[in-house]
Coordinates of C-alpha atoms in Angstrom, one line a residue:
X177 CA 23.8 22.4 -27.0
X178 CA 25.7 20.4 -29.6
X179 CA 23.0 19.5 -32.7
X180 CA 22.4 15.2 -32.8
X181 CA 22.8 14.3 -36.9
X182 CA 20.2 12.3 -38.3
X183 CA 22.5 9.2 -39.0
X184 CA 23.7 9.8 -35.0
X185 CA 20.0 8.9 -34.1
X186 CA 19.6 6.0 -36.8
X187 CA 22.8 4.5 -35.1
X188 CA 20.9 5.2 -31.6
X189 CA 17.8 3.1 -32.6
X190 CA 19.3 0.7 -35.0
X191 CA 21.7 -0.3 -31.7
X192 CA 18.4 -0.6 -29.5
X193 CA 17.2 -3.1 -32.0
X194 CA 19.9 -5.1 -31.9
X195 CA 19.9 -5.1 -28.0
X196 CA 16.2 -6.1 -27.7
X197 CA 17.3 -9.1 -30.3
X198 CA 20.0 -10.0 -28.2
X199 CA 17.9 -10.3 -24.4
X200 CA 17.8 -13.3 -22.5
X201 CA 13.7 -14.0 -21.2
X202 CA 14.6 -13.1 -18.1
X203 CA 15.9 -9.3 -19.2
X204 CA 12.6 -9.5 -21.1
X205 CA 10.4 -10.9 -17.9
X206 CA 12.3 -8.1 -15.8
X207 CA 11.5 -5.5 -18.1
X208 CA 8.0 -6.6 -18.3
X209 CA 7.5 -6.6 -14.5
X210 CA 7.4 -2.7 -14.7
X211 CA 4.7 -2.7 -17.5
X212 CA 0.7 -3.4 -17.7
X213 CA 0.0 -6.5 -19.7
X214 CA -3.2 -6.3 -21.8
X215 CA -5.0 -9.6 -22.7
X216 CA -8.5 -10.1 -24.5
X217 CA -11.0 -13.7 -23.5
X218 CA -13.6 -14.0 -25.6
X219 CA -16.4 -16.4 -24.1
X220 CA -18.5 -17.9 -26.6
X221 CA -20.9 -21.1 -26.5
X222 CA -24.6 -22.7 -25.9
X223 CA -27.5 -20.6 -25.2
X224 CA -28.1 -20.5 -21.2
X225 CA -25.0 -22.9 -21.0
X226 CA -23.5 -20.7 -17.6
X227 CA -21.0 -18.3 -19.5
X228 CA -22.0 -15.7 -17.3
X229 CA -21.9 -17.7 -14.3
X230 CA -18.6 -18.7 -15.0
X231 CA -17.1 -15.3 -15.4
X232 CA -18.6 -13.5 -12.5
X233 CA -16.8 -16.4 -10.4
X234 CA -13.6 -15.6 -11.9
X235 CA -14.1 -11.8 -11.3
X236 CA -15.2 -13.1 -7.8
X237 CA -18.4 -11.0 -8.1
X238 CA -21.3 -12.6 -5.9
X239 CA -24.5 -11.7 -7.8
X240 CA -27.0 -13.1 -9.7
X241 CA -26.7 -14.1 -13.5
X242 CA -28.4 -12.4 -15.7
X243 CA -29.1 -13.1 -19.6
X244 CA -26.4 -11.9 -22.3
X245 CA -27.8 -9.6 -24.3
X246 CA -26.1 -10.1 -27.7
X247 CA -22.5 -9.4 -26.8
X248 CA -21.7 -7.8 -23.4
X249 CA -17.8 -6.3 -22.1
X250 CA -16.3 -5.9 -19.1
X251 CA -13.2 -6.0 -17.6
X252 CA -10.8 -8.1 -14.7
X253 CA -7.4 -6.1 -12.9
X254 CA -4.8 -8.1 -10.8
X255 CA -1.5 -7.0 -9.3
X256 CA 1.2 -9.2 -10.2
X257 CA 3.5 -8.3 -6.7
X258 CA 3.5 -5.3 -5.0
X259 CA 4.1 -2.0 -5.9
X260 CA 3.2 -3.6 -9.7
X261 CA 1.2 -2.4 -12.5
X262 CA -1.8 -4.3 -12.5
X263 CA -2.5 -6.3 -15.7
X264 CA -6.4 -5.7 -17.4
X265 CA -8.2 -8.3 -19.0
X266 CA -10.2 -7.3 -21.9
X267 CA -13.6 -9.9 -20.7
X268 CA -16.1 -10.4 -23.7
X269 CA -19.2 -12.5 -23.5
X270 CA -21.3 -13.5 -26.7
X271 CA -25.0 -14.5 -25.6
X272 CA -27.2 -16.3 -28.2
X273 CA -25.8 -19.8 -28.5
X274 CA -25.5 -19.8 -32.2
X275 CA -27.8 -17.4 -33.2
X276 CA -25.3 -14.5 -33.0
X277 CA -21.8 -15.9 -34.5
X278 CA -21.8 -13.1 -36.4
X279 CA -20.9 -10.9 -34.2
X280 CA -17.3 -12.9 -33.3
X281 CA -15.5 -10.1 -35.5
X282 CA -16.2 -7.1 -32.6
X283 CA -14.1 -8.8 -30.2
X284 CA -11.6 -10.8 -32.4
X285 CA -9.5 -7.5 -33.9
X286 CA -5.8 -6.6 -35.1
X287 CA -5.4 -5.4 -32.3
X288 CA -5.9 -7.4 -29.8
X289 CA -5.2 -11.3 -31.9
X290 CA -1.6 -11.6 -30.5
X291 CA -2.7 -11.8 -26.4
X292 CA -6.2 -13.4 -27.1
X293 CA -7.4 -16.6 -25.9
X294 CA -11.2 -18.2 -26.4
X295 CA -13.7 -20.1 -24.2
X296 CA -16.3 -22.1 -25.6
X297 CA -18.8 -23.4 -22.8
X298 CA -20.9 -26.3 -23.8
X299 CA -24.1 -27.2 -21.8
X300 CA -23.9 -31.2 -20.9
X301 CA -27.4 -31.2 -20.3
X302 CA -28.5 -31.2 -23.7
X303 CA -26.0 -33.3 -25.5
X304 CA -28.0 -33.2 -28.8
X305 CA -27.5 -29.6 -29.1
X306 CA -23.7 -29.9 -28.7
X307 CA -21.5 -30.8 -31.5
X308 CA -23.4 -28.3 -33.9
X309 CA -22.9 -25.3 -31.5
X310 CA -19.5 -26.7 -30.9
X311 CA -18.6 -26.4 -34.7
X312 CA -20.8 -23.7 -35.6
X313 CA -19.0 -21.4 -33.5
X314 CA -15.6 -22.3 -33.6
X315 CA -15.5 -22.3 -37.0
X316 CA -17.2 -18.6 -37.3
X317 CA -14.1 -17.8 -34.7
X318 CA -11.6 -19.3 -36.6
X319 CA -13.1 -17.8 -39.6
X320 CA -12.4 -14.4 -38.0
X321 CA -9.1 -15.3 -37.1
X322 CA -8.1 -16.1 -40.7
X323 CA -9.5 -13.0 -42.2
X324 CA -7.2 -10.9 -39.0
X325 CA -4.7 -12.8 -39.7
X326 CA -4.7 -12.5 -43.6
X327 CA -5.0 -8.9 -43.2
X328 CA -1.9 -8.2 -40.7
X329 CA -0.3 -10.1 -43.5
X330 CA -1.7 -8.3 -46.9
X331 CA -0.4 -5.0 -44.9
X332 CA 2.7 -5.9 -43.5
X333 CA 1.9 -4.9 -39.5
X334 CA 3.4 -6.7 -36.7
X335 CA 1.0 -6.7 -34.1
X336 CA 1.7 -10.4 -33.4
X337 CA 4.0 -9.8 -30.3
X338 CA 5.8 -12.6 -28.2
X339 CA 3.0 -14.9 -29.2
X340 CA 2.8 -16.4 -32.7
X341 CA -0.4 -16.3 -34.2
X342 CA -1.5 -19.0 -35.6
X343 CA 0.2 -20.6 -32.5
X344 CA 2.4 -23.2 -33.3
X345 CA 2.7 -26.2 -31.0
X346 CA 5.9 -27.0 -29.6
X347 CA 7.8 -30.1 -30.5
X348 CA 7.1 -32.7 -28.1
X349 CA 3.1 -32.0 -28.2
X350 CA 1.4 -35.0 -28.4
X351 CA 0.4 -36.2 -31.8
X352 CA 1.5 -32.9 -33.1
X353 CA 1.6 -34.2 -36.8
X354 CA -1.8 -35.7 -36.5
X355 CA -3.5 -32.5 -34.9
X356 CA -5.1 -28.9 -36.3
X357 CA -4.4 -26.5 -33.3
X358 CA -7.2 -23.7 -32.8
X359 CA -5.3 -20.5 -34.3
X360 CA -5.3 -18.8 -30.8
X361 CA -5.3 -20.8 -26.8
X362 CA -8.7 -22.5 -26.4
X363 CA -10.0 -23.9 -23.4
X364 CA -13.6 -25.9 -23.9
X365 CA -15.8 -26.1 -20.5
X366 CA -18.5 -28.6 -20.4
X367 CA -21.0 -27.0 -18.0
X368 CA -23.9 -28.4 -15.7
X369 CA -22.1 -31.6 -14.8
X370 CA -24.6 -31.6 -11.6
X371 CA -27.3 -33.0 -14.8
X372 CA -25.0 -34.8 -16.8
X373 CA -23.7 -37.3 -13.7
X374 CA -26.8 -38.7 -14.2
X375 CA -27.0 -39.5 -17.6
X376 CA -27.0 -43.4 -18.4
X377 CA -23.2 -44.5 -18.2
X378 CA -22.9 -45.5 -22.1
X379 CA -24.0 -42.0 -23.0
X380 CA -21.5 -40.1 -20.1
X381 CA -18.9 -42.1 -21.9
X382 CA -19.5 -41.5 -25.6
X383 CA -19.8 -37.6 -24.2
X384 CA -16.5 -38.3 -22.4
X385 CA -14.5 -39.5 -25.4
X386 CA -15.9 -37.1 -28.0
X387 CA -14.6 -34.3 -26.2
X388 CA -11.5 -35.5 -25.0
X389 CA -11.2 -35.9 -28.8
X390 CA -12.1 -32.3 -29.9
X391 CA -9.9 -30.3 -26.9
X392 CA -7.1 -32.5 -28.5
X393 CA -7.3 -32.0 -31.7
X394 CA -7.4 -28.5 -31.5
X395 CA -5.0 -28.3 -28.7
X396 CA -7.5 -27.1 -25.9
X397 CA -7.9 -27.5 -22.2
X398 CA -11.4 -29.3 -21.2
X399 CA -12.9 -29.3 -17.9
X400 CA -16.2 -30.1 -16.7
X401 CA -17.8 -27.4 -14.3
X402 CA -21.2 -27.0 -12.3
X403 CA -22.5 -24.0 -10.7
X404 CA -23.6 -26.1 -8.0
X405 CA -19.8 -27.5 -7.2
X406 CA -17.6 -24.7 -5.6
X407 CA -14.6 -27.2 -6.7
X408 CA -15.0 -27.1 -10.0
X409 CA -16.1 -23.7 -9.7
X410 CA -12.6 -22.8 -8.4
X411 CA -11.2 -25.2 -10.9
X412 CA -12.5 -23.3 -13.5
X413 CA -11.6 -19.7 -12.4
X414 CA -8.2 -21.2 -12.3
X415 CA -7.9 -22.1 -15.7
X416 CA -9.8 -18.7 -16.8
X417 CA -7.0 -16.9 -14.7
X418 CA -4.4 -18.5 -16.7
X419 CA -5.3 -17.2 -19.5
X420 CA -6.4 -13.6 -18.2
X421 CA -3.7 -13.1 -16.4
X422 CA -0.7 -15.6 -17.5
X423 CA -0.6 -17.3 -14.5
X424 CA 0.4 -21.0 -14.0
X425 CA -1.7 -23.4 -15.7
X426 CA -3.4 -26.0 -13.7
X427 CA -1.6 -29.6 -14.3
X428 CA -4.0 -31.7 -12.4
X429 CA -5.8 -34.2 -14.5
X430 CA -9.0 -36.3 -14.3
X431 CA -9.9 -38.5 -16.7
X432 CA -12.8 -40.4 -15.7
X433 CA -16.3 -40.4 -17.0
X434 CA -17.9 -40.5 -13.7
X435 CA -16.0 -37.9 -12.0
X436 CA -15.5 -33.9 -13.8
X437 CA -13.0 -34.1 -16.4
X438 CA -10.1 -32.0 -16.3
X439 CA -7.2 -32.1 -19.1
X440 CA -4.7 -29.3 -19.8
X441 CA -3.9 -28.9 -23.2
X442 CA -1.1 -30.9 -24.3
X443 CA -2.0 -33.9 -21.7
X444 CA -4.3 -36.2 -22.9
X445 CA -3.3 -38.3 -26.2
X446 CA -4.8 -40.2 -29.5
X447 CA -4.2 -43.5 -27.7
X448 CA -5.4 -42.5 -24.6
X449 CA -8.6 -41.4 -25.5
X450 CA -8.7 -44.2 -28.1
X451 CA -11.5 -44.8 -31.1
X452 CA -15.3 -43.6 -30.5
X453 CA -17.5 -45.7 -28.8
X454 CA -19.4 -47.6 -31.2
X455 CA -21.4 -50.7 -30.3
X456 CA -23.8 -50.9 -33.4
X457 CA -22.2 -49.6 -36.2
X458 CA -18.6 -50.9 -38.1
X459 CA -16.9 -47.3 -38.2
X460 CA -15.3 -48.4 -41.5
X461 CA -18.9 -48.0 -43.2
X462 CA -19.3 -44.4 -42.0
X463 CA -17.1 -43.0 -45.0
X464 CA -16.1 -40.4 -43.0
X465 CA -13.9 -37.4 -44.8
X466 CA -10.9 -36.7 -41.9
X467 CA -11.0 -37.8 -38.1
X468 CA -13.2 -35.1 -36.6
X469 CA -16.0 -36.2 -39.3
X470 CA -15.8 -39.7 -38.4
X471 CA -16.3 -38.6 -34.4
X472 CA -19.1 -36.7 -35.4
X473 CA -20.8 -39.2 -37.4
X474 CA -20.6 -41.2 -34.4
X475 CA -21.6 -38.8 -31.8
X476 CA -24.8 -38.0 -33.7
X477 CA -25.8 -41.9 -34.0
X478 CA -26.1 -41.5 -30.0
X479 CA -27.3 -37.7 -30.0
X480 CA -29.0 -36.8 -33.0
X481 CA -28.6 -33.3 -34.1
X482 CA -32.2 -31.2 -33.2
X483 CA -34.4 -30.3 -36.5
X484 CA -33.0 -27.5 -37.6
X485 CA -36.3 -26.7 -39.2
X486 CA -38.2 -26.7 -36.4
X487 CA -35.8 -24.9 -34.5
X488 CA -36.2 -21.0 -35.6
X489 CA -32.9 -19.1 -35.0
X490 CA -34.2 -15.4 -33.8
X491 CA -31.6 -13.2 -35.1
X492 CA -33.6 -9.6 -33.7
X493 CA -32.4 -10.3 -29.5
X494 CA -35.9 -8.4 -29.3
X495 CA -38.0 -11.8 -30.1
X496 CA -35.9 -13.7 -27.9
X497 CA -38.0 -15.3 -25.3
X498 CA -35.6 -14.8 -22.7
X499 CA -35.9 -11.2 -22.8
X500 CA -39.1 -10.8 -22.6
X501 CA -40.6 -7.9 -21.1
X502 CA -44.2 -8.1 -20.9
X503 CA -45.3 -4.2 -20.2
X504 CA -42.5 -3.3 -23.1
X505 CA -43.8 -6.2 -25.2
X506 CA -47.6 -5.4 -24.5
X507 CA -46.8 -1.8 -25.8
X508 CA -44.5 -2.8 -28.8
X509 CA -47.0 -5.2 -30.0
X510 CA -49.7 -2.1 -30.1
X511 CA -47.4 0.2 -32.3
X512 CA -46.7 -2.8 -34.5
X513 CA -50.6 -2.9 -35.2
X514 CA -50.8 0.8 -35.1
X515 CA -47.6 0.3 -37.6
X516 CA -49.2 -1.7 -40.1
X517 CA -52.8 -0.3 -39.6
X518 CA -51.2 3.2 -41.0
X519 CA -49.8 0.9 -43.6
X520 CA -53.1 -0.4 -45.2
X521 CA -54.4 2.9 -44.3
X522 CA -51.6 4.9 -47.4
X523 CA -51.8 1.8 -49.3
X524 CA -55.7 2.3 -49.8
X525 CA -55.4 6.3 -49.9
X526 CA -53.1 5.6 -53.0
X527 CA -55.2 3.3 -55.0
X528 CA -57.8 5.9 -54.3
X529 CA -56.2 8.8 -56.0
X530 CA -57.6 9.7 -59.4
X531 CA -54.3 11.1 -61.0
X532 CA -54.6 12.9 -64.6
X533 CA -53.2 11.1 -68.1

């Protein structure tokens, strides 16, 4: 067998290179057909706000929700056609509200930042809890995606792929210029729209506009879901599935306050959505710092933001109300006073000891 020179092989890869450089998409999308494609959702958002309840319907498992403890994984397969690999989503749910942003930078890796896409669910029902849990855990996110980002960079990998990351929008977006596009897809889902429908119609609205305003200005999709509606259930898996999967987004839209909103990203606009709804206030007098401060000024003249200080944050999941266990708890609570009893007990044995000059 004749011996293959080094240089023979460099010329072998360096023309493999320039062939990949030189595909059209569809040599690409045909060559992709024959191989599994990998993507990572991260679900994020309020406490109790129907995360789970929106997953299991896009993993069409019929079974009761149960609390997310912390941060929980699982996994979604589909067959593209037949006699095709089947694609895997990566499914991860983080349970807490707020509580545990922290733990954003288990699923939000190197590895998986160029196919990865976030939801954040936001509960309708309790409007005063929103816009905090809304920024508090999209920044911590973003945060995360910075620091991946920065790091890919410092190192010089390439694990970006096809998809840029930070995305950038394309050229016809809507206000494009005017926008600051989440760092990876983001689609925002406004959950238990069976309570909010009957909300006074002033506050529906300024709920409404607000965010219409957010999805937009960091280039999300927003839709409005309740458990209770199988159509906005299926909506909803629809728009998960796009980004599980990479199948064709939804384009239907609904825009009105009274009905469950539905926008894909890149269909709503500045002047559509218009200012914030303001009937007591000149908005010039809020001295707000950039758009998205001024909308939150306003949204918290309507929905002021709970006491924070009042509020206690449990960071241990094991003093989480929702969890409880009361035979487990009952028997915890004993070895905590057992714990500290043995405590006072060494402390006093200590203070007893005569020890020598």
């Amino acid at each position: 067998m004749p011996k293959i020179s080094s240089d023979t092989l460099w010329d072998i890869a360096a023309a493999e290179v320039r062939s990949r450089e030189n595909r059209t998409d569809e040599e690409d999308a045909e060559e992709d057909a024959h191989f599994t494609t990998q993507r990572t959702v991260f679900f994020m958002g309020s406490k109790a706000g129907g995360k789970t309840t929106i997953l299991l319907r896009f993993l069409d498992r019929d079974e009761a929700a149960k609390p997310t403890l912390a941060l929980e994984y699982t996994f979604g397969r589909r067959a593209r056609g037949h006699n095709t690999p089947k694609d895997i989503a990566h499914l991860w749910e983080l349970g807490g509200g707020i509580s545990l942003s922290d733990l954003v930078q288990i699923p939000i890796t190197a590895d998986n930042i160029s196919f990865l896409s976030v939801v954040l669910v936001l509960d309708l029902s309790k409007p005063n809890a929103l816009w905090e849990t809304m920024e508090r855990l999209l920044d911590s996110a973003r945060s995360q995606l910075e620091k991946v980002c920065a790091s890919l960079q410092k190192t010089g990998e390439s694990r970006f792929g096809k998809q840029r990351v930070p995305r950038v929008l394309h050229k016809d977006y809507p206000d494009r210029e005017l926008i600051n596009p989440f760092p990876v897809p983001l689609l925002i889902v406004g959950s238990k729209f069976d309570i909010f429908q009957d909300f006074d119609s002033e506050k529906r609205k300024v709920i409404c506009k607000t965010l219409r305003f957010i999805a937009h200005f960091y280039g999300a999709s927003l839709i409005f879901t309740s458990s209770k509606s199988e159509a906005t259930m299926s909506k909803s898996r629809s728009f998960v599935n796009q980004l599980a999967f990479g199948t064709e987004r939804p384009k239907s839209v609904s825009t009105d306050p009274s009905k469950p909103l539905a926008i894909p990203a890149g269909f709503d606009s500045l002047s559509q959505i218009g200012p914030p709804v303001t009937s007591d206030v000149d908005i010039s007098t809020l001295h707000a710092k950039n758009p998205i401060d001024l909308w939150k000024k306003v949204f918290e003249r309507v929905f002021p933001p709970e006491n924070t200080k009042e509020r206690k944050e449990l960071k241990d999941p094991a003093k989480d109300p929702q969890y409880s266990e009361p035979l487990i708890d009952s028997i915890r609570a004993q070895k905590d006073q057992e714990l500290e009893q043995y405590k006072r007990e060494q402390a006093k044995s200590w203070k007893s000891l005569a020890l020598d000059p």
